[in-house]
Amino acid sequence: GAGVSQTPSNKVTEKGKYVELRCDPISGHTALYWYRQSLGQGPEFLIYFQGTGAADDSGLPNDRFFAVRPEGSVSTLKIQRTERGDSAVYLCASSLNRGREAFFGQGTRLTVV
Amino acid sequence: QQQVKQSPQSLIVQKGGIPIINCAYENTAFDYFPWYQQFPGKGPALLIAIRPDVSEKKEGRFTISFNKSAKQFSLHIMDSQPGDSATYFCAASSGGSYIPTFGRGTSLIVHP
């Protein structure tokens, strides 16, 4: 695709439910990042993939958050037992192998009610 | 612990003015400093980036100034236009992790 694609663009879920957020990176980009952005704040790092493996997951806030990238392309961020504090825009970015330019998708706005 | 500190939080200028946004960092391993522009409802878009081997980089109306000894860098927007109204983020990454660390952002409004 031409750019990083994230689906859905908006997700409303009830507290305690499970959600999955999808990211399609730019074709050929081996590095993939997930960030979380709260209102009025900068993107906050969650997890970084290089290929299929999570090279750095130090930003995941707790064990309710998990992400996979089984074939080294599409990635899914999974949140279990959602809480109202999880409400934010979840951003995905990709870059070429060891490339510094990260290209972002439009984000998924998650609202937990 | 905020690794990249950005100021001001918000900025209002008249059309044609030169807004300046400043960032400071502590981690001396950082060696790549991009700036991102974000419009409401959109993801951040890379605007311009600099490496510490140069003190200034210019692309169109956007200029980054870099002071390695002070561990500071700034974005200048020449001849600002209402269409430049957006939130701007500075970021930094190192060769060790390649993970961009972002500042908190500056909301810029350019009045016609």
Short mmCIF file of N, CA and C in Angstrom, two decimals, chain A:
data_model
loop_
_atom_site.label_atom_id
_atom_site.label_comp_id
_atom_site.label_asym_id
_atom_site.label_seq_id
_atom_site.Cartn_x
_atom_site.Cartn_y
_atom_site.Cartn_z
N GLY A 1 0.82 -1.20 0.00
CA GLY A 1 0.00 0.00 0.00
C GLY A 1 0.86 1.25 0.00
N ALA A 2 0.23 2.40 -0.19
CA ALA A 2 0.94 3.64 -0.28
C ALA A 2 1.45 4.11 1.07
N GLY A 3 0.74 3.79 2.11
CA GLY A 3 1.11 4.26 3.43
C GLY A 3 0.75 3.23 4.48
N VAL A 4 0.97 3.60 5.75
CA VAL A 4 0.60 2.73 6.85
C VAL A 4 -0.91 2.81 7.05
N SER A 5 -1.56 1.66 7.11
CA SER A 5 -3.00 1.62 7.25
C SER A 5 -3.38 1.00 8.58
N GLN A 6 -4.28 1.65 9.31
CA GLN A 6 -4.73 1.14 10.59
C GLN A 6 -6.25 0.96 10.57
N THR A 7 -6.68 -0.15 11.11
CA THR A 7 -8.11 -0.41 11.21
C THR A 7 -8.46 -0.99 12.57
N PRO A 8 -9.64 -0.66 13.11
CA PRO A 8 -10.56 0.35 12.59
C PRO A 8 -10.03 1.75 12.88
N SER A 9 -10.66 2.77 12.33
CA SER A 9 -10.24 4.13 12.63
C SER A 9 -10.79 4.56 13.99
N ASN A 10 -11.93 4.02 14.35
CA ASN A 10 -12.54 4.29 15.64
C ASN A 10 -13.05 2.99 16.24
N LYS A 11 -12.90 2.85 17.56
CA LYS A 11 -13.41 1.67 18.24
C LYS A 11 -13.95 2.09 19.60
N VAL A 12 -15.21 1.78 19.83
CA VAL A 12 -15.81 2.02 21.14
C VAL A 12 -16.09 0.66 21.76
N THR A 13 -15.64 0.46 22.97
CA THR A 13 -15.83 -0.82 23.63
C THR A 13 -16.21 -0.60 25.08
N GLU A 14 -16.81 -1.61 25.66
CA GLU A 14 -17.19 -1.51 27.06
C GLU A 14 -16.04 -1.95 27.96
N LYS A 15 -15.97 -1.35 29.09
CA LYS A 15 -14.96 -1.72 30.10
C LYS A 15 -15.00 -3.23 30.32
N GLY A 16 -13.80 -3.82 30.34
CA GLY A 16 -13.69 -5.25 30.56
C GLY A 16 -13.63 -6.09 29.29
N LYS A 17 -13.97 -5.50 28.16
CA LYS A 17 -13.95 -6.24 26.90
C LYS A 17 -12.54 -6.34 26.33
N TYR A 18 -12.41 -7.23 25.35
CA TYR A 18 -11.15 -7.46 24.64
C TYR A 18 -11.21 -6.76 23.28
N VAL A 19 -10.10 -6.10 22.89
CA VAL A 19 -10.08 -5.45 21.58
C VAL A 19 -8.80 -5.80 20.83
N GLU A 20 -8.91 -5.76 19.52
CA GLU A 20 -7.76 -5.95 18.64
C GLU A 20 -7.68 -4.78 17.68
N LEU A 21 -6.49 -4.23 17.53
CA LEU A 21 -6.25 -3.12 16.62
C LEU A 21 -5.23 -3.60 15.59
N ARG A 22 -5.51 -3.30 14.33
CA ARG A 22 -4.68 -3.84 13.24
C ARG A 22 -3.85 -2.76 12.58
N CYS A 23 -2.64 -3.14 12.17
CA CYS A 23 -1.75 -2.23 11.45
C CYS A 23 -1.17 -2.93 10.23
N ASP A 24 -1.33 -2.29 9.07
CA ASP A 24 -0.69 -2.75 7.83
C ASP A 24 0.43 -1.79 7.50
N PRO A 25 1.67 -2.21 7.64
CA PRO A 25 2.78 -1.27 7.41
C PRO A 25 3.02 -1.06 5.91
N ILE A 26 3.89 -0.15 5.60
CA ILE A 26 4.31 0.06 4.22
C ILE A 26 5.04 -1.19 3.75
N SER A 27 4.72 -1.62 2.54
CA SER A 27 5.32 -2.83 2.00
C SER A 27 6.85 -2.74 2.00
N GLY A 28 7.48 -3.78 2.54
CA GLY A 28 8.93 -3.82 2.56
C GLY A 28 9.55 -3.25 3.82
N HIS A 29 8.75 -2.61 4.66
CA HIS A 29 9.27 -2.07 5.91
C HIS A 29 9.35 -3.18 6.95
N THR A 30 10.56 -3.40 7.46
CA THR A 30 10.73 -4.49 8.42
C THR A 30 10.52 -4.04 9.85
N ALA A 31 10.69 -2.76 10.12
CA ALA A 31 10.51 -2.24 11.47
C ALA A 31 9.09 -1.72 11.64
N LEU A 32 8.48 -2.04 12.77
CA LEU A 32 7.11 -1.60 13.05
C LEU A 32 7.02 -1.19 14.51
N TYR A 33 6.37 -0.06 14.74
CA TYR A 33 6.25 0.50 16.09
C TYR A 33 4.77 0.72 16.43
N TRP A 34 4.44 0.50 17.68
CA TRP A 34 3.14 0.90 18.21
C TRP A 34 3.39 2.00 19.25
N TYR A 35 2.55 3.04 19.15
CA TYR A 35 2.58 4.13 20.11
C TYR A 35 1.16 4.37 20.61
N ARG A 36 1.06 5.03 21.75
CA ARG A 36 -0.23 5.46 22.29
C ARG A 36 -0.15 6.97 22.49
N GLN A 37 -1.20 7.66 22.06
CA GLN A 37 -1.22 9.11 22.20
C GLN A 37 -2.48 9.54 22.93
N SER A 38 -2.28 10.14 24.08
CA SER A 38 -3.40 10.70 24.83
C SER A 38 -3.58 12.15 24.42
N LEU A 39 -4.75 12.69 24.71
CA LEU A 39 -5.09 14.04 24.28
C LEU A 39 -4.08 15.05 24.81
N GLY A 40 -3.52 15.83 23.88
CA GLY A 40 -2.59 16.88 24.28
C GLY A 40 -1.19 16.39 24.61
N GLN A 41 -0.90 15.13 24.32
CA GLN A 41 0.41 14.57 24.63
C GLN A 41 1.10 14.07 23.37
N GLY A 42 2.39 13.85 23.49
CA GLY A 42 3.13 13.25 22.39
C GLY A 42 2.94 11.75 22.37
N PRO A 43 3.24 11.13 21.23
CA PRO A 43 3.14 9.67 21.17
C PRO A 43 4.06 9.00 22.20
N GLU A 44 3.51 8.00 22.86
CA GLU A 44 4.23 7.26 23.90
C GLU A 44 4.52 5.86 23.37
N PHE A 45 5.78 5.48 23.37
CA PHE A 45 6.21 4.20 22.81
C PHE A 45 5.61 3.01 23.56
N LEU A 46 5.14 2.02 22.82
CA LEU A 46 4.63 0.79 23.40
C LEU A 46 5.53 -0.41 23.08
N ILE A 47 5.72 -0.69 21.78
CA ILE A 47 6.44 -1.88 21.38
C ILE A 47 7.03 -1.69 20.00
N TYR A 48 8.15 -2.36 19.74
CA TYR A 48 8.88 -2.25 18.48
C TYR A 48 9.17 -3.65 17.96
N PHE A 49 8.81 -3.88 16.69
CA PHE A 49 9.11 -5.15 16.02
C PHE A 49 10.18 -4.93 14.97
N GLN A 50 11.09 -5.87 14.89
CA GLN A 50 12.02 -5.95 13.77
C GLN A 50 11.74 -7.31 13.15
N GLY A 51 11.08 -7.29 11.99
CA GLY A 51 10.62 -8.56 11.41
C GLY A 51 9.47 -9.12 12.22
N THR A 52 9.55 -10.39 12.57
CA THR A 52 8.46 -11.03 13.30
C THR A 52 8.60 -10.90 14.80
N GLY A 53 9.78 -10.58 15.27
CA GLY A 53 10.02 -10.58 16.70
C GLY A 53 9.90 -9.21 17.34
N ALA A 54 9.43 -9.20 18.58
CA ALA A 54 9.36 -7.96 19.34
C ALA A 54 10.75 -7.65 19.87
N ALA A 55 11.40 -6.65 19.26
CA ALA A 55 12.76 -6.30 19.66
C ALA A 55 12.78 -5.53 20.97
N ASP A 56 11.68 -4.83 21.25
CA ASP A 56 11.61 -4.03 22.48
C ASP A 56 10.16 -3.86 22.84
N ASP A 57 9.74 -4.43 23.96
CA ASP A 57 8.35 -4.27 24.42
C ASP A 57 8.29 -3.54 25.75
N SER A 58 9.33 -2.77 26.03
CA SER A 58 9.44 -2.13 27.34
C SER A 58 8.38 -1.07 27.59
N GLY A 59 7.70 -0.61 26.54
CA GLY A 59 6.69 0.42 26.72
C GLY A 59 5.30 -0.10 27.01
N LEU A 60 5.08 -1.40 26.91
CA LEU A 60 3.76 -1.94 27.21
C LEU A 60 3.45 -1.69 28.69
N PRO A 61 2.32 -1.06 29.00
CA PRO A 61 2.06 -0.64 30.38
C PRO A 61 1.83 -1.79 31.36
N ASN A 62 1.28 -2.88 30.92
CA ASN A 62 1.03 -4.03 31.80
C ASN A 62 0.72 -5.25 30.95
N ASP A 63 0.45 -6.37 31.60
CA ASP A 63 0.27 -7.62 30.86
C ASP A 63 -1.09 -7.73 30.18
N ARG A 64 -1.92 -6.69 30.26
CA ARG A 64 -3.16 -6.72 29.48
C ARG A 64 -2.91 -6.38 28.02
N PHE A 65 -1.75 -5.82 27.76
CA PHE A 65 -1.39 -5.39 26.41
C PHE A 65 -0.44 -6.42 25.80
N PHE A 66 -0.73 -6.77 24.54
CA PHE A 66 0.09 -7.73 23.83
C PHE A 66 0.05 -7.41 22.35
N ALA A 67 1.12 -7.65 21.63
CA ALA A 67 1.12 -7.39 20.19
C ALA A 67 1.84 -8.52 19.48
N VAL A 68 1.40 -8.80 18.26
CA VAL A 68 2.00 -9.86 17.46
C VAL A 68 2.24 -9.36 16.05
N ARG A 69 3.15 -10.03 15.38
CA ARG A 69 3.44 -9.74 13.97
C ARG A 69 3.94 -11.05 13.35
N PRO A 70 3.05 -12.00 13.19
CA PRO A 70 3.45 -13.39 12.90
C PRO A 70 4.19 -13.60 11.59
N GLU A 71 3.91 -12.79 10.57
CA GLU A 71 4.56 -12.99 9.28
C GLU A 71 5.46 -11.83 8.91
N GLY A 72 5.74 -10.98 9.87
CA GLY A 72 6.65 -9.88 9.61
C GLY A 72 6.07 -8.73 8.82
N SER A 73 4.75 -8.73 8.68
CA SER A 73 4.10 -7.63 7.96
C SER A 73 3.02 -7.02 8.85
N VAL A 74 1.78 -7.51 8.73
CA VAL A 74 0.67 -7.00 9.53
C VAL A 74 0.92 -7.26 11.01
N SER A 75 0.53 -6.29 11.83
CA SER A 75 0.65 -6.44 13.27
C SER A 75 -0.70 -6.18 13.92
N THR A 76 -0.93 -6.87 15.02
CA THR A 76 -2.15 -6.68 15.79
C THR A 76 -1.80 -6.35 17.23
N LEU A 77 -2.36 -5.27 17.73
CA LEU A 77 -2.22 -4.92 19.13
C LEU A 77 -3.48 -5.40 19.85
N LYS A 78 -3.28 -6.16 20.91
CA LYS A 78 -4.39 -6.77 21.62
C LYS A 78 -4.45 -6.23 23.05
N ILE A 79 -5.62 -5.84 23.46
CA ILE A 79 -5.80 -5.33 24.81
C ILE A 79 -6.91 -6.13 25.49
N GLN A 80 -6.54 -6.76 26.59
CA GLN A 80 -7.51 -7.56 27.34
C GLN A 80 -8.10 -6.74 28.49
N ARG A 81 -9.31 -7.10 28.88
CA ARG A 81 -9.96 -6.49 30.06
C ARG A 81 -9.77 -4.97 30.05
N THR A 82 -10.24 -4.36 28.97
CA THR A 82 -10.01 -2.93 28.79
C THR A 82 -10.52 -2.10 29.97
N GLU A 83 -9.79 -1.01 30.22
CA GLU A 83 -10.14 -0.07 31.27
C GLU A 83 -10.33 1.31 30.65
N ARG A 84 -11.07 2.17 31.35
CA ARG A 84 -11.33 3.51 30.82
C ARG A 84 -10.04 4.27 30.56
N GLY A 85 -9.03 4.00 31.34
CA GLY A 85 -7.74 4.65 31.16
C GLY A 85 -7.00 4.23 29.91
N ASP A 86 -7.49 3.18 29.24
CA ASP A 86 -6.88 2.75 27.98
C ASP A 86 -7.34 3.61 26.81
N SER A 87 -8.34 4.44 27.04
CA SER A 87 -8.85 5.30 25.97
C SER A 87 -7.75 6.24 25.49
N ALA A 88 -7.50 6.20 24.19
CA ALA A 88 -6.42 6.99 23.58
C ALA A 88 -6.45 6.72 22.08
N VAL A 89 -5.57 7.40 21.37
CA VAL A 89 -5.33 7.07 19.96
C VAL A 89 -4.11 6.16 19.90
N TYR A 90 -4.26 5.02 19.27
CA TYR A 90 -3.16 4.08 19.12
C TYR A 90 -2.59 4.23 17.72
N LEU A 91 -1.33 4.57 17.67
CA LEU A 91 -0.64 4.85 16.41
C LEU A 91 0.32 3.73 16.06
N CYS A 92 0.39 3.43 14.80
CA CYS A 92 1.35 2.46 14.29
C CYS A 92 2.26 3.17 13.31
N ALA A 93 3.52 2.82 13.29
CA ALA A 93 4.48 3.40 12.35
C ALA A 93 5.37 2.29 11.82
N SER A 94 5.92 2.51 10.64
CA SER A 94 6.87 1.55 10.09
C SER A 94 8.05 2.27 9.48
N SER A 95 9.16 1.56 9.36
CA SER A 95 10.34 2.13 8.71
C SER A 95 11.14 1.01 8.06
N LEU A 96 12.01 1.42 7.13
CA LEU A 96 12.89 0.44 6.49
C LEU A 96 13.84 -0.15 7.54
N ASN A 97 14.40 -1.29 7.25
CA ASN A 97 15.33 -1.92 8.17
C ASN A 97 16.43 -0.96 8.56
N ARG A 98 16.52 -0.68 9.84
CA ARG A 98 17.50 0.24 10.40
C ARG A 98 17.34 1.66 9.87
N GLY A 99 16.25 1.93 9.17
CA GLY A 99 16.01 3.29 8.69
C GLY A 99 15.46 4.15 9.80
N ARG A 100 15.78 5.41 9.79
CA ARG A 100 15.37 6.29 10.87
C ARG A 100 14.02 6.96 10.60
N GLU A 101 13.60 7.01 9.36
CA GLU A 101 12.35 7.70 9.05
C GLU A 101 11.18 6.79 9.34
N ALA A 102 10.41 7.13 10.36
CA ALA A 102 9.23 6.36 10.72
C ALA A 102 8.00 7.03 10.12
N PHE A 103 7.19 6.24 9.43
CA PHE A 103 5.98 6.73 8.79
C PHE A 103 4.77 6.22 9.58
N PHE A 104 3.90 7.14 9.95
CA PHE A 104 2.78 6.81 10.82
C PHE A 104 1.49 6.61 10.05
N GLY A 105 0.65 5.75 10.59
CA GLY A 105 -0.72 5.64 10.13
C GLY A 105 -1.56 6.73 10.77
N GLN A 106 -2.86 6.71 10.45
CA GLN A 106 -3.74 7.76 10.95
C GLN A 106 -4.22 7.48 12.38
N GLY A 107 -3.94 6.26 12.85
CA GLY A 107 -4.30 5.92 14.22
C GLY A 107 -5.67 5.29 14.36
N THR A 108 -5.85 4.59 15.47
CA THR A 108 -7.15 4.07 15.88
C THR A 108 -7.53 4.75 17.18
N ARG A 109 -8.67 5.43 17.15
CA ARG A 109 -9.14 6.08 18.38
C ARG A 109 -9.95 5.06 19.17
N LEU A 110 -9.43 4.66 20.33
CA LEU A 110 -10.11 3.70 21.19
C LEU A 110 -10.78 4.44 22.33
N THR A 111 -12.05 4.17 22.49
CA THR A 111 -12.82 4.73 23.60
C THR A 111 -13.40 3.59 24.41
N VAL A 112 -13.06 3.56 25.69
CA VAL A 112 -13.59 2.55 26.60
C VAL A 112 -14.64 3.20 27.49
N VAL A 113 -15.86 2.68 27.41
CA VAL A 113 -16.97 3.31 28.16
C VAL A 113 -17.44 2.40 29.31
#
